[in-house]
Amino acid sequence: LAPPALPAAATLPRVRRPDAAVEKPWSRFGVTLGGTGVGLNSEVRLGAAGVGVGVDVEEFLDLDTTTLSFRVEGFWRFTENLRHRLDLSWFDLDRSASTTLGQDLDLGGGVILPGGTDVQSRFDLSLLRAAYSYSFFQDDRIDLAVAGGLYVAPLHFELDATGLATYSDSLRFTAPLPTIGLRSDFAVTPRWFLRSEIGLFYLEYDRYRGTISTVNAAVEYRPWNHVAFGLGIDSFDLQVESSDSTSVPGVDRSGAVEFGYRGVLLYAKFLF
């Protein structure tokens, strides 16, 4: 008897390759343009560690407690399996104010600005981030990645007092802060996505100390293949301290800064 005929090749079931790029909803390249409304909380200490007194710049110097800011982000998945990704982002927060002190302001080290003194202040902060992430789990619904990156945070604070007292001081950091974290993307449907990321780090080097923590999450809708819109929340906390002049580039002044914001992010994303 003749052996039974094998099924034709065309009738064999397809085996889906788990790393096939065409079967995943993860884009290779994207650019995000967005605006953030944030609530701010900042404290600055001028002078050497243990000597200066922390000043709440929103309460005492009348700097804005809320503001709107523009941000730009971009990513690139640079391998065929889409597991390796580079991210770049830029975010800027600049504030200035002029006020008359309603009460005495103790700056530490014997410096006291009496109530009634006219004060001009400026607090400029930019956040630049570069990060690499690797997706240790990825299919057509879920992308989980471990990330490592570097925040560069040029920060400049100025304080000038006139009138009942005359005083001027400034603090400048360009704080290089590495971070590690986790990123997750979940395709609820082909058009709806949930995205989140957390990061944190602590660094102490050459009389310089800094900590950073970030949390963000967003809901994203993709009405067209190459365009998406998102609504999210963003949280960021930064602490930087220098006890003296250091060899860290841009950190050449004693003092400390604690800065944090919580905000709502609206954005448009262009995907390729």
PDB file of C-alpha atoms in Angstrom:
ATOM      1  CA  LEU A   1       0.000   0.000   0.000  1.00  0.00           C
ATOM      2  CA  ALA A   2       1.184   3.520  -0.769  1.00  0.00           C
ATOM      3  CA  PRO A   3       1.899   5.735   2.279  1.00  0.00           C
ATOM      4  CA  PRO A   4      -0.636   8.500   2.947  1.00  0.00           C
ATOM      5  CA  ALA A   5       0.073  11.701   1.105  1.00  0.00           C
ATOM      6  CA  LEU A   6       1.530  14.578   3.127  1.00  0.00           C
ATOM      7  CA  PRO A   7      -0.500  17.822   3.201  1.00  0.00           C
ATOM      8  CA  ALA A   8       0.542  20.435   0.723  1.00  0.00           C
ATOM      9  CA  ALA A   9       2.979  23.041   1.986  1.00  0.00           C
ATOM     10  CA  ALA A  10       0.415  25.740   1.452  1.00  0.00           C
ATOM     11  CA  THR A  11      -1.929  24.087   3.984  1.00  0.00           C
ATOM     12  CA  LEU A  12       0.622  23.852   6.803  1.00  0.00           C
ATOM     13  CA  PRO A  13      -0.050  26.261   9.702  1.00  0.00           C
ATOM     14  CA  ARG A  14       2.128  29.380   9.854  1.00  0.00           C
ATOM     15  CA  VAL A  15       4.556  29.571  12.727  1.00  0.00           C
ATOM     16  CA  ARG A  16       4.797  33.110  13.983  1.00  0.00           C
ATOM     17  CA  ARG A  17       8.309  34.267  14.713  1.00  0.00           C
ATOM     18  CA  PRO A  18       8.274  35.950  18.137  1.00  0.00           C
ATOM     19  CA  ASP A  19      10.804  38.592  17.073  1.00  0.00           C
ATOM     20  CA  ALA A  20       9.248  39.408  13.682  1.00  0.00           C
ATOM     21  CA  ALA A  21       9.099  43.193  13.540  1.00  0.00           C
ATOM     22  CA  VAL A  22       6.045  43.250  11.290  1.00  0.00           C
ATOM     23  CA  GLU A  23       3.967  41.501  13.962  1.00  0.00           C
ATOM     24  CA  LYS A  24       4.702  44.041  16.704  1.00  0.00           C
ATOM     25  CA  PRO A  25       3.051  47.423  17.275  1.00  0.00           C
ATOM     26  CA  TRP A  26       6.319  48.997  18.436  1.00  0.00           C
ATOM     27  CA  SER A  27       7.545  51.712  16.087  1.00  0.00           C
ATOM     28  CA  ARG A  28      11.200  52.001  15.144  1.00  0.00           C
ATOM     29  CA  PHE A  29      11.465  55.797  15.460  1.00  0.00           C
ATOM     30  CA  GLY A  30       9.362  58.525  17.083  1.00  0.00           C
ATOM     31  CA  VAL A  31       9.383  62.218  17.999  1.00  0.00           C
ATOM     32  CA  THR A  32       7.186  63.665  20.764  1.00  0.00           C
ATOM     33  CA  LEU A  33       6.202  67.317  21.160  1.00  0.00           C
ATOM     34  CA  GLY A  34       4.348  68.213  24.319  1.00  0.00           C
ATOM     35  CA  GLY A  35       3.409  70.748  26.933  1.00  0.00           C
ATOM     36  CA  THR A  36       3.405  70.235  30.682  1.00  0.00           C
ATOM     37  CA  GLY A  37       1.532  72.110  33.382  1.00  0.00           C
ATOM     38  CA  VAL A  38       3.495  71.571  36.587  1.00  0.00           C
ATOM     39  CA  GLY A  39       3.315  72.409  40.257  1.00  0.00           C
ATOM     40  CA  LEU A  40       6.770  73.278  41.610  1.00  0.00           C
ATOM     41  CA  ASN A  41       8.475  72.988  44.969  1.00  0.00           C
ATOM     42  CA  SER A  42      12.065  74.254  45.319  1.00  0.00           C
ATOM     43  CA  GLU A  43      14.494  74.883  48.144  1.00  0.00           C
ATOM     44  CA  VAL A  44      17.933  76.487  47.796  1.00  0.00           C
ATOM     45  CA  ARG A  45      20.724  76.654  50.355  1.00  0.00           C
ATOM     46  CA  LEU A  46      23.611  79.060  49.762  1.00  0.00           C
ATOM     47  CA  GLY A  47      26.926  78.482  51.477  1.00  0.00           C
ATOM     48  CA  ALA A  48      28.797  75.419  52.669  1.00  0.00           C
ATOM     49  CA  ALA A  49      26.983  72.320  53.841  1.00  0.00           C
ATOM     50  CA  GLY A  50      25.765  72.652  57.422  1.00  0.00           C
ATOM     51  CA  VAL A  51      26.052  76.444  57.392  1.00  0.00           C
ATOM     52  CA  GLY A  52      23.466  77.728  54.928  1.00  0.00           C
ATOM     53  CA  VAL A  53      19.752  77.744  55.650  1.00  0.00           C
ATOM     54  CA  GLY A  54      17.328  76.281  53.149  1.00  0.00           C
ATOM     55  CA  VAL A  55      15.063  78.858  51.506  1.00  0.00           C
ATOM     56  CA  ASP A  56      11.704  77.908  50.009  1.00  0.00           C
ATOM     57  CA  VAL A  57      11.964  80.052  46.877  1.00  0.00           C
ATOM     58  CA  GLU A  58       8.253  79.890  46.062  1.00  0.00           C
ATOM     59  CA  GLU A  59       7.180  81.016  49.535  1.00  0.00           C
ATOM     60  CA  PHE A  60       9.820  83.640  50.332  1.00  0.00           C
ATOM     61  CA  LEU A  61      10.896  84.903  46.897  1.00  0.00           C
ATOM     62  CA  ASP A  62       7.512  84.793  45.143  1.00  0.00           C
ATOM     63  CA  LEU A  63       8.662  82.526  42.318  1.00  0.00           C
ATOM     64  CA  ASP A  64       5.787  80.839  40.468  1.00  0.00           C
ATOM     65  CA  THR A  65       4.448  77.684  42.072  1.00  0.00           C
ATOM     66  CA  THR A  66       2.901  76.557  38.779  1.00  0.00           C
ATOM     67  CA  THR A  67       4.005  77.034  35.191  1.00  0.00           C
ATOM     68  CA  LEU A  68       3.660  75.682  31.666  1.00  0.00           C
ATOM     69  CA  SER A  69       6.668  74.228  29.905  1.00  0.00           C
ATOM     70  CA  PHE A  70       7.477  72.791  26.492  1.00  0.00           C
ATOM     71  CA  ARG A  71       9.320  69.512  26.012  1.00  0.00           C
ATOM     72  CA  VAL A  72      10.795  67.499  23.147  1.00  0.00           C
ATOM     73  CA  GLU A  73      11.517  63.777  23.171  1.00  0.00           C
ATOM     74  CA  GLY A  74      12.675  61.223  20.647  1.00  0.00           C
ATOM     75  CA  PHE A  75      13.445  57.505  20.509  1.00  0.00           C
ATOM     76  CA  TRP A  76      15.085  55.087  18.072  1.00  0.00           C
ATOM     77  CA  ARG A  77      14.923  51.286  18.117  1.00  0.00           C
ATOM     78  CA  PHE A  78      18.150  50.539  16.293  1.00  0.00           C
ATOM     79  CA  THR A  79      18.093  46.752  15.920  1.00  0.00           C
ATOM     80  CA  GLU A  80      15.976  44.488  13.740  1.00  0.00           C
ATOM     81  CA  ASN A  81      14.243  42.807  16.681  1.00  0.00           C
ATOM     82  CA  LEU A  82      13.289  46.251  18.142  1.00  0.00           C
ATOM     83  CA  ARG A  83      14.606  45.340  21.593  1.00  0.00           C
ATOM     84  CA  HIS A  84      17.412  47.927  21.799  1.00  0.00           C
ATOM     85  CA  ARG A  85      16.309  51.550  22.123  1.00  0.00           C
ATOM     86  CA  LEU A  86      17.867  54.997  22.555  1.00  0.00           C
ATOM     87  CA  ASP A  87      15.930  57.943  24.053  1.00  0.00           C
ATOM     88  CA  LEU A  88      16.698  61.673  24.100  1.00  0.00           C
ATOM     89  CA  SER A  89      14.634  64.381  25.806  1.00  0.00           C
ATOM     90  CA  TRP A  90      14.790  68.079  26.702  1.00  0.00           C
ATOM     91  CA  PHE A  91      12.668  69.983  29.222  1.00  0.00           C
ATOM     92  CA  ASP A  92      13.137  73.578  30.381  1.00  0.00           C
ATOM     93  CA  LEU A  93      11.841  75.416  33.470  1.00  0.00           C
ATOM     94  CA  ASP A  94      12.889  79.072  33.878  1.00  0.00           C
ATOM     95  CA  ARG A  95      11.401  81.432  36.472  1.00  0.00           C
ATOM     96  CA  SER A  96      12.152  84.922  37.763  1.00  0.00           C
ATOM     97  CA  ALA A  97      10.478  87.229  40.258  1.00  0.00           C
ATOM     98  CA  SER A  98      10.731  90.575  42.031  1.00  0.00           C
ATOM     99  CA  THR A  99       9.219  90.972  45.475  1.00  0.00           C
ATOM    100  CA  THR A 100       9.448  92.841  48.776  1.00  0.00           C
ATOM    101  CA  LEU A 101      10.095  90.578  51.745  1.00  0.00           C
ATOM    102  CA  GLY A 102       7.165  90.455  54.143  1.00  0.00           C
ATOM    103  CA  GLN A 103       9.347  89.090  56.957  1.00  0.00           C
ATOM    104  CA  ASP A 104      12.996  88.623  57.816  1.00  0.00           C
ATOM    105  CA  LEU A 105      14.781  86.067  55.667  1.00  0.00           C
ATOM    106  CA  ASP A 106      17.645  84.168  57.326  1.00  0.00           C
ATOM    107  CA  LEU A 107      20.134  82.928  54.717  1.00  0.00           C
ATOM    108  CA  GLY A 108      22.490  81.435  57.317  1.00  0.00           C
ATOM    109  CA  GLY A 109      26.070  82.351  58.085  1.00  0.00           C
ATOM    110  CA  GLY A 110      24.904  85.516  59.845  1.00  0.00           C
ATOM    111  CA  VAL A 111      23.171  86.921  56.745  1.00  0.00           C
ATOM    112  CA  ILE A 112      19.631  88.153  57.486  1.00  0.00           C
ATOM    113  CA  LEU A 113      17.576  90.155  55.026  1.00  0.00           C
ATOM    114  CA  PRO A 114      15.036  92.237  56.985  1.00  0.00           C
ATOM    115  CA  GLY A 115      11.394  92.481  56.025  1.00  0.00           C
ATOM    116  CA  GLY A 116      10.828  95.287  53.534  1.00  0.00           C
ATOM    117  CA  THR A 117      13.964  94.461  51.495  1.00  0.00           C
ATOM    118  CA  ASP A 118      13.460  94.402  47.711  1.00  0.00           C
ATOM    119  CA  VAL A 119      14.606  91.091  46.247  1.00  0.00           C
ATOM    120  CA  GLN A 120      15.081  89.960  42.660  1.00  0.00           C
ATOM    121  CA  SER A 121      15.561  86.240  42.060  1.00  0.00           C
ATOM    122  CA  ARG A 122      15.990  83.864  39.151  1.00  0.00           C
ATOM    123  CA  PHE A 123      15.772  80.064  39.041  1.00  0.00           C
ATOM    124  CA  ASP A 124      16.667  78.431  35.703  1.00  0.00           C
ATOM    125  CA  LEU A 125      16.677  74.667  35.251  1.00  0.00           C
ATOM    126  CA  SER A 126      16.965  72.550  32.117  1.00  0.00           C
ATOM    127  CA  LEU A 127      16.663  68.769  32.074  1.00  0.00           C
ATOM    128  CA  LEU A 128      18.466  66.907  29.318  1.00  0.00           C
ATOM    129  CA  ARG A 129      18.304  63.122  29.278  1.00  0.00           C
ATOM    130  CA  ALA A 130      19.944  60.389  27.224  1.00  0.00           C
ATOM    131  CA  ALA A 131      19.025  56.768  27.921  1.00  0.00           C
ATOM    132  CA  TYR A 132      19.467  53.254  26.593  1.00  0.00           C
ATOM    133  CA  SER A 133      16.960  50.490  27.278  1.00  0.00           C
ATOM    134  CA  TYR A 134      16.779  46.783  26.497  1.00  0.00           C
ATOM    135  CA  SER A 135      13.445  44.980  26.199  1.00  0.00           C
ATOM    136  CA  PHE A 136      13.889  41.763  28.149  1.00  0.00           C
ATOM    137  CA  PHE A 137      10.298  40.778  27.328  1.00  0.00           C
ATOM    138  CA  GLN A 138       8.542  41.787  24.140  1.00  0.00           C
ATOM    139  CA  ASP A 139       5.651  40.411  22.115  1.00  0.00           C
ATOM    140  CA  ASP A 140       2.738  41.879  20.165  1.00  0.00           C
ATOM    141  CA  ARG A 141       1.050  43.219  23.333  1.00  0.00           C
ATOM    142  CA  ILE A 142       3.700  43.937  25.972  1.00  0.00           C
ATOM    143  CA  ASP A 143       7.130  45.556  25.952  1.00  0.00           C
ATOM    144  CA  LEU A 144       9.081  45.487  29.247  1.00  0.00           C
ATOM    145  CA  ALA A 145      12.535  47.040  29.375  1.00  0.00           C
ATOM    146  CA  VAL A 146      15.336  47.854  31.789  1.00  0.00           C
ATOM    147  CA  ALA A 147      16.882  51.268  31.216  1.00  0.00           C
ATOM    148  CA  GLY A 148      20.035  53.153  32.084  1.00  0.00           C
ATOM    149  CA  GLY A 149      20.655  56.788  31.330  1.00  0.00           C
ATOM    150  CA  LEU A 150      22.112  60.138  32.284  1.00  0.00           C
ATOM    151  CA  TYR A 151      20.395  63.367  33.257  1.00  0.00           C
ATOM    152  CA  VAL A 152      22.342  66.575  32.744  1.00  0.00           C
ATOM    153  CA  ALA A 153      20.672  69.366  34.708  1.00  0.00           C
ATOM    154  CA  PRO A 154      22.154  72.846  34.164  1.00  0.00           C
ATOM    155  CA  LEU A 155      20.838  74.886  37.093  1.00  0.00           C
ATOM    156  CA  HIS A 156      21.357  78.569  37.866  1.00  0.00           C
ATOM    157  CA  PHE A 157      20.010  80.457  40.879  1.00  0.00           C
ATOM    158  CA  GLU A 158      20.549  84.185  41.513  1.00  0.00           C
ATOM    159  CA  LEU A 159      19.516  86.375  44.434  1.00  0.00           C
ATOM    160  CA  ASP A 160      19.942  90.167  44.561  1.00  0.00           C
ATOM    161  CA  ALA A 161      18.674  92.295  47.475  1.00  0.00           C
ATOM    162  CA  THR A 162      18.476  96.111  47.608  1.00  0.00           C
ATOM    163  CA  GLY A 163      16.844  98.708  49.832  1.00  0.00           C
ATOM    164  CA  LEU A 164      17.006  98.007  53.557  1.00  0.00           C
ATOM    165  CA  ALA A 165      19.856  95.572  52.914  1.00  0.00           C
ATOM    166  CA  THR A 166      22.248  94.949  50.050  1.00  0.00           C
ATOM    167  CA  TYR A 167      23.192  91.385  49.226  1.00  0.00           C
ATOM    168  CA  SER A 168      23.996  89.336  46.134  1.00  0.00           C
ATOM    169  CA  ASP A 169      24.738  85.646  45.684  1.00  0.00           C
ATOM    170  CA  SER A 170      24.354  82.906  43.110  1.00  0.00           C
ATOM    171  CA  LEU A 171      24.558  79.160  42.765  1.00  0.00           C
ATOM    172  CA  ARG A 172      25.310  77.241  39.599  1.00  0.00           C
ATOM    173  CA  PHE A 173      25.334  73.501  38.975  1.00  0.00           C
ATOM    174  CA  THR A 174      25.615  71.363  35.897  1.00  0.00           C
ATOM    175  CA  ALA A 175      24.718  68.164  37.647  1.00  0.00           C
ATOM    176  CA  PRO A 176      25.451  64.883  35.812  1.00  0.00           C
ATOM    177  CA  LEU A 177      23.124  62.302  37.363  1.00  0.00           C
ATOM    178  CA  PRO A 178      22.936  58.724  36.066  1.00  0.00           C
ATOM    179  CA  THR A 179      19.694  56.793  36.474  1.00  0.00           C
ATOM    180  CA  ILE A 180      18.499  53.222  36.268  1.00  0.00           C
ATOM    181  CA  GLY A 181      14.874  52.216  35.812  1.00  0.00           C
ATOM    182  CA  LEU A 182      12.129  50.192  34.233  1.00  0.00           C
ATOM    183  CA  ARG A 183       9.913  51.021  31.252  1.00  0.00           C
ATOM    184  CA  SER A 184       6.668  49.308  30.237  1.00  0.00           C
ATOM    185  CA  ASP A 185       4.405  49.678  27.192  1.00  0.00           C
ATOM    186  CA  PHE A 186       1.128  47.825  26.873  1.00  0.00           C
ATOM    187  CA  ALA A 187      -0.945  47.689  23.687  1.00  0.00           C
ATOM    188  CA  VAL A 188      -4.519  47.477  24.979  1.00  0.00           C
ATOM    189  CA  THR A 189      -5.787  47.505  21.370  1.00  0.00           C
ATOM    190  CA  PRO A 190      -4.019  48.327  18.092  1.00  0.00           C
ATOM    191  CA  ARG A 191      -4.854  52.005  18.760  1.00  0.00           C
ATOM    192  CA  TRP A 192      -4.770  52.386  22.560  1.00  0.00           C
ATOM    193  CA  PHE A 193      -1.564  52.131  24.610  1.00  0.00           C
ATOM    194  CA  LEU A 194      -0.583  52.411  28.272  1.00  0.00           C
ATOM    195  CA  ARG A 195       2.968  53.653  28.882  1.00  0.00           C
ATOM    196  CA  SER A 196       4.929  54.062  32.128  1.00  0.00           C
ATOM    197  CA  GLU A 197       8.480  54.491  33.374  1.00  0.00           C
ATOM    198  CA  ILE A 198      10.256  54.820  36.727  1.00  0.00           C
ATOM    199  CA  GLY A 199      13.864  55.781  37.410  1.00  0.00           C
ATOM    200  CA  LEU A 200      16.087  56.565  40.385  1.00  0.00           C
ATOM    201  CA  PHE A 201      19.715  56.932  41.402  1.00  0.00           C
ATOM    202  CA  TYR A 202      22.058  58.173  44.127  1.00  0.00           C
ATOM    203  CA  LEU A 203      25.591  59.434  43.473  1.00  0.00           C
ATOM    204  CA  GLU A 204      28.288  60.690  45.842  1.00  0.00           C
ATOM    205  CA  TYR A 205      31.616  61.775  44.401  1.00  0.00           C
ATOM    206  CA  ASP A 206      34.334  64.315  45.272  1.00  0.00           C
ATOM    207  CA  ARG A 207      32.333  66.477  47.764  1.00  0.00           C
ATOM    208  CA  TYR A 208      29.372  66.317  45.390  1.00  0.00           C
ATOM    209  CA  ARG A 209      26.169  64.425  46.132  1.00  0.00           C
ATOM    210  CA  GLY A 210      22.981  64.024  44.149  1.00  0.00           C
ATOM    211  CA  THR A 211      19.792  61.976  44.029  1.00  0.00           C
ATOM    212  CA  ILE A 212      17.096  61.755  41.406  1.00  0.00           C
ATOM    213  CA  SER A 213      13.751  59.967  41.086  1.00  0.00           C
ATOM    214  CA  THR A 214      11.245  60.026  38.232  1.00  0.00           C
ATOM    215  CA  VAL A 215       7.819  58.492  37.651  1.00  0.00           C
ATOM    216  CA  ASN A 216       5.591  58.969  34.613  1.00  0.00           C
ATOM    217  CA  ALA A 217       2.579  57.251  33.108  1.00  0.00           C
ATOM    218  CA  ALA A 218       0.406  58.015  30.084  1.00  0.00           C
ATOM    219  CA  VAL A 219      -2.565  56.853  28.055  1.00  0.00           C
ATOM    220  CA  GLU A 220      -1.932  57.116  24.318  1.00  0.00           C
ATOM    221  CA  TYR A 221      -4.345  56.963  21.373  1.00  0.00           C
ATOM    222  CA  ARG A 222      -3.140  56.357  17.813  1.00  0.00           C
ATOM    223  CA  PRO A 223      -5.872  57.466  15.345  1.00  0.00           C
ATOM    224  CA  TRP A 224      -3.501  57.052  12.402  1.00  0.00           C
ATOM    225  CA  ASN A 225      -0.540  54.757  11.814  1.00  0.00           C
ATOM    226  CA  HIS A 226       2.050  57.504  12.180  1.00  0.00           C
ATOM    227  CA  VAL A 227       0.398  59.916  14.632  1.00  0.00           C
ATOM    228  CA  ALA A 228      -0.580  59.465  18.298  1.00  0.00           C
ATOM    229  CA  PHE A 229      -1.862  61.707  21.082  1.00  0.00           C
ATOM    230  CA  GLY A 230      -1.271  61.198  24.780  1.00  0.00           C
ATOM    231  CA  LEU A 231      -2.314  62.364  28.229  1.00  0.00           C
ATOM    232  CA  GLY A 232      -0.120  61.571  31.199  1.00  0.00           C
ATOM    233  CA  ILE A 233       1.212  62.463  34.623  1.00  0.00           C
ATOM    234  CA  ASP A 234       4.839  63.270  35.351  1.00  0.00           C
ATOM    235  CA  SER A 235       6.755  63.390  38.642  1.00  0.00           C
ATOM    236  CA  PHE A 236      10.383  64.448  39.119  1.00  0.00           C
ATOM    237  CA  ASP A 237      12.558  65.004  42.216  1.00  0.00           C
ATOM    238  CA  LEU A 238      16.143  66.226  42.251  1.00  0.00           C
ATOM    239  CA  GLN A 239      18.567  66.911  45.126  1.00  0.00           C
ATOM    240  CA  VAL A 240      22.047  68.271  44.435  1.00  0.00           C
ATOM    241  CA  GLU A 241      24.641  69.337  47.007  1.00  0.00           C
ATOM    242  CA  SER A 242      28.240  70.508  46.781  1.00  0.00           C
ATOM    243  CA  SER A 243      30.258  71.123  49.945  1.00  0.00           C
ATOM    244  CA  ASP A 244      33.028  72.971  48.078  1.00  0.00           C
ATOM    245  CA  SER A 245      34.578  73.413  44.653  1.00  0.00           C
ATOM    246  CA  THR A 246      34.784  69.971  43.001  1.00  0.00           C
ATOM    247  CA  SER A 247      36.310  68.360  39.954  1.00  0.00           C
ATOM    248  CA  VAL A 248      32.831  67.589  38.625  1.00  0.00           C
ATOM    249  CA  PRO A 249      32.362  69.787  35.517  1.00  0.00           C
ATOM    250  CA  GLY A 250      30.083  72.730  36.240  1.00  0.00           C
ATOM    251  CA  VAL A 251      29.899  72.154  40.003  1.00  0.00           C
ATOM    252  CA  ASP A 252      32.059  74.954  41.388  1.00  0.00           C
ATOM    253  CA  ARG A 253      30.045  76.517  44.209  1.00  0.00           C
ATOM    254  CA  SER A 254      29.074  75.468  47.723  1.00  0.00           C
ATOM    255  CA  GLY A 255      25.369  75.032  48.279  1.00  0.00           C
ATOM    256  CA  ALA A 256      22.434  72.753  47.695  1.00  0.00           C
ATOM    257  CA  VAL A 257      19.202  72.571  45.733  1.00  0.00           C
ATOM    258  CA  GLU A 258      16.110  70.461  46.278  1.00  0.00           C
ATOM    259  CA  PHE A 259      13.682  70.614  43.396  1.00  0.00           C
ATOM    260  CA  GLY A 260      10.532  68.732  42.506  1.00  0.00           C
ATOM    261  CA  TYR A 261       7.519  68.990  40.264  1.00  0.00           C
ATOM    262  CA  ARG A 262       4.260  67.144  39.630  1.00  0.00           C
ATOM    263  CA  GLY A 263       2.468  67.788  36.388  1.00  0.00           C
ATOM    264  CA  VAL A 264       0.058  66.829  33.651  1.00  0.00           C
ATOM    265  CA  LEU A 265       1.488  66.192  30.201  1.00  0.00           C
ATOM    266  CA  LEU A 266      -0.293  66.584  26.852  1.00  0.00           C
ATOM    267  CA  TYR A 267       1.612  65.533  23.751  1.00  0.00           C
ATOM    268  CA  ALA A 268       1.554  64.587  20.102  1.00  0.00           C
ATOM    269  CA  LYS A 269       3.813  61.800  18.826  1.00  0.00           C
ATOM    270  CA  PHE A 270       4.971  61.189  15.271  1.00  0.00           C
ATOM    271  CA  LEU A 271       5.939  57.597  14.511  1.00  0.00           C
ATOM    272  CA  PHE A 272       7.914  55.990  11.716  1.00  0.00           C
TER     273      PHE A 272
END
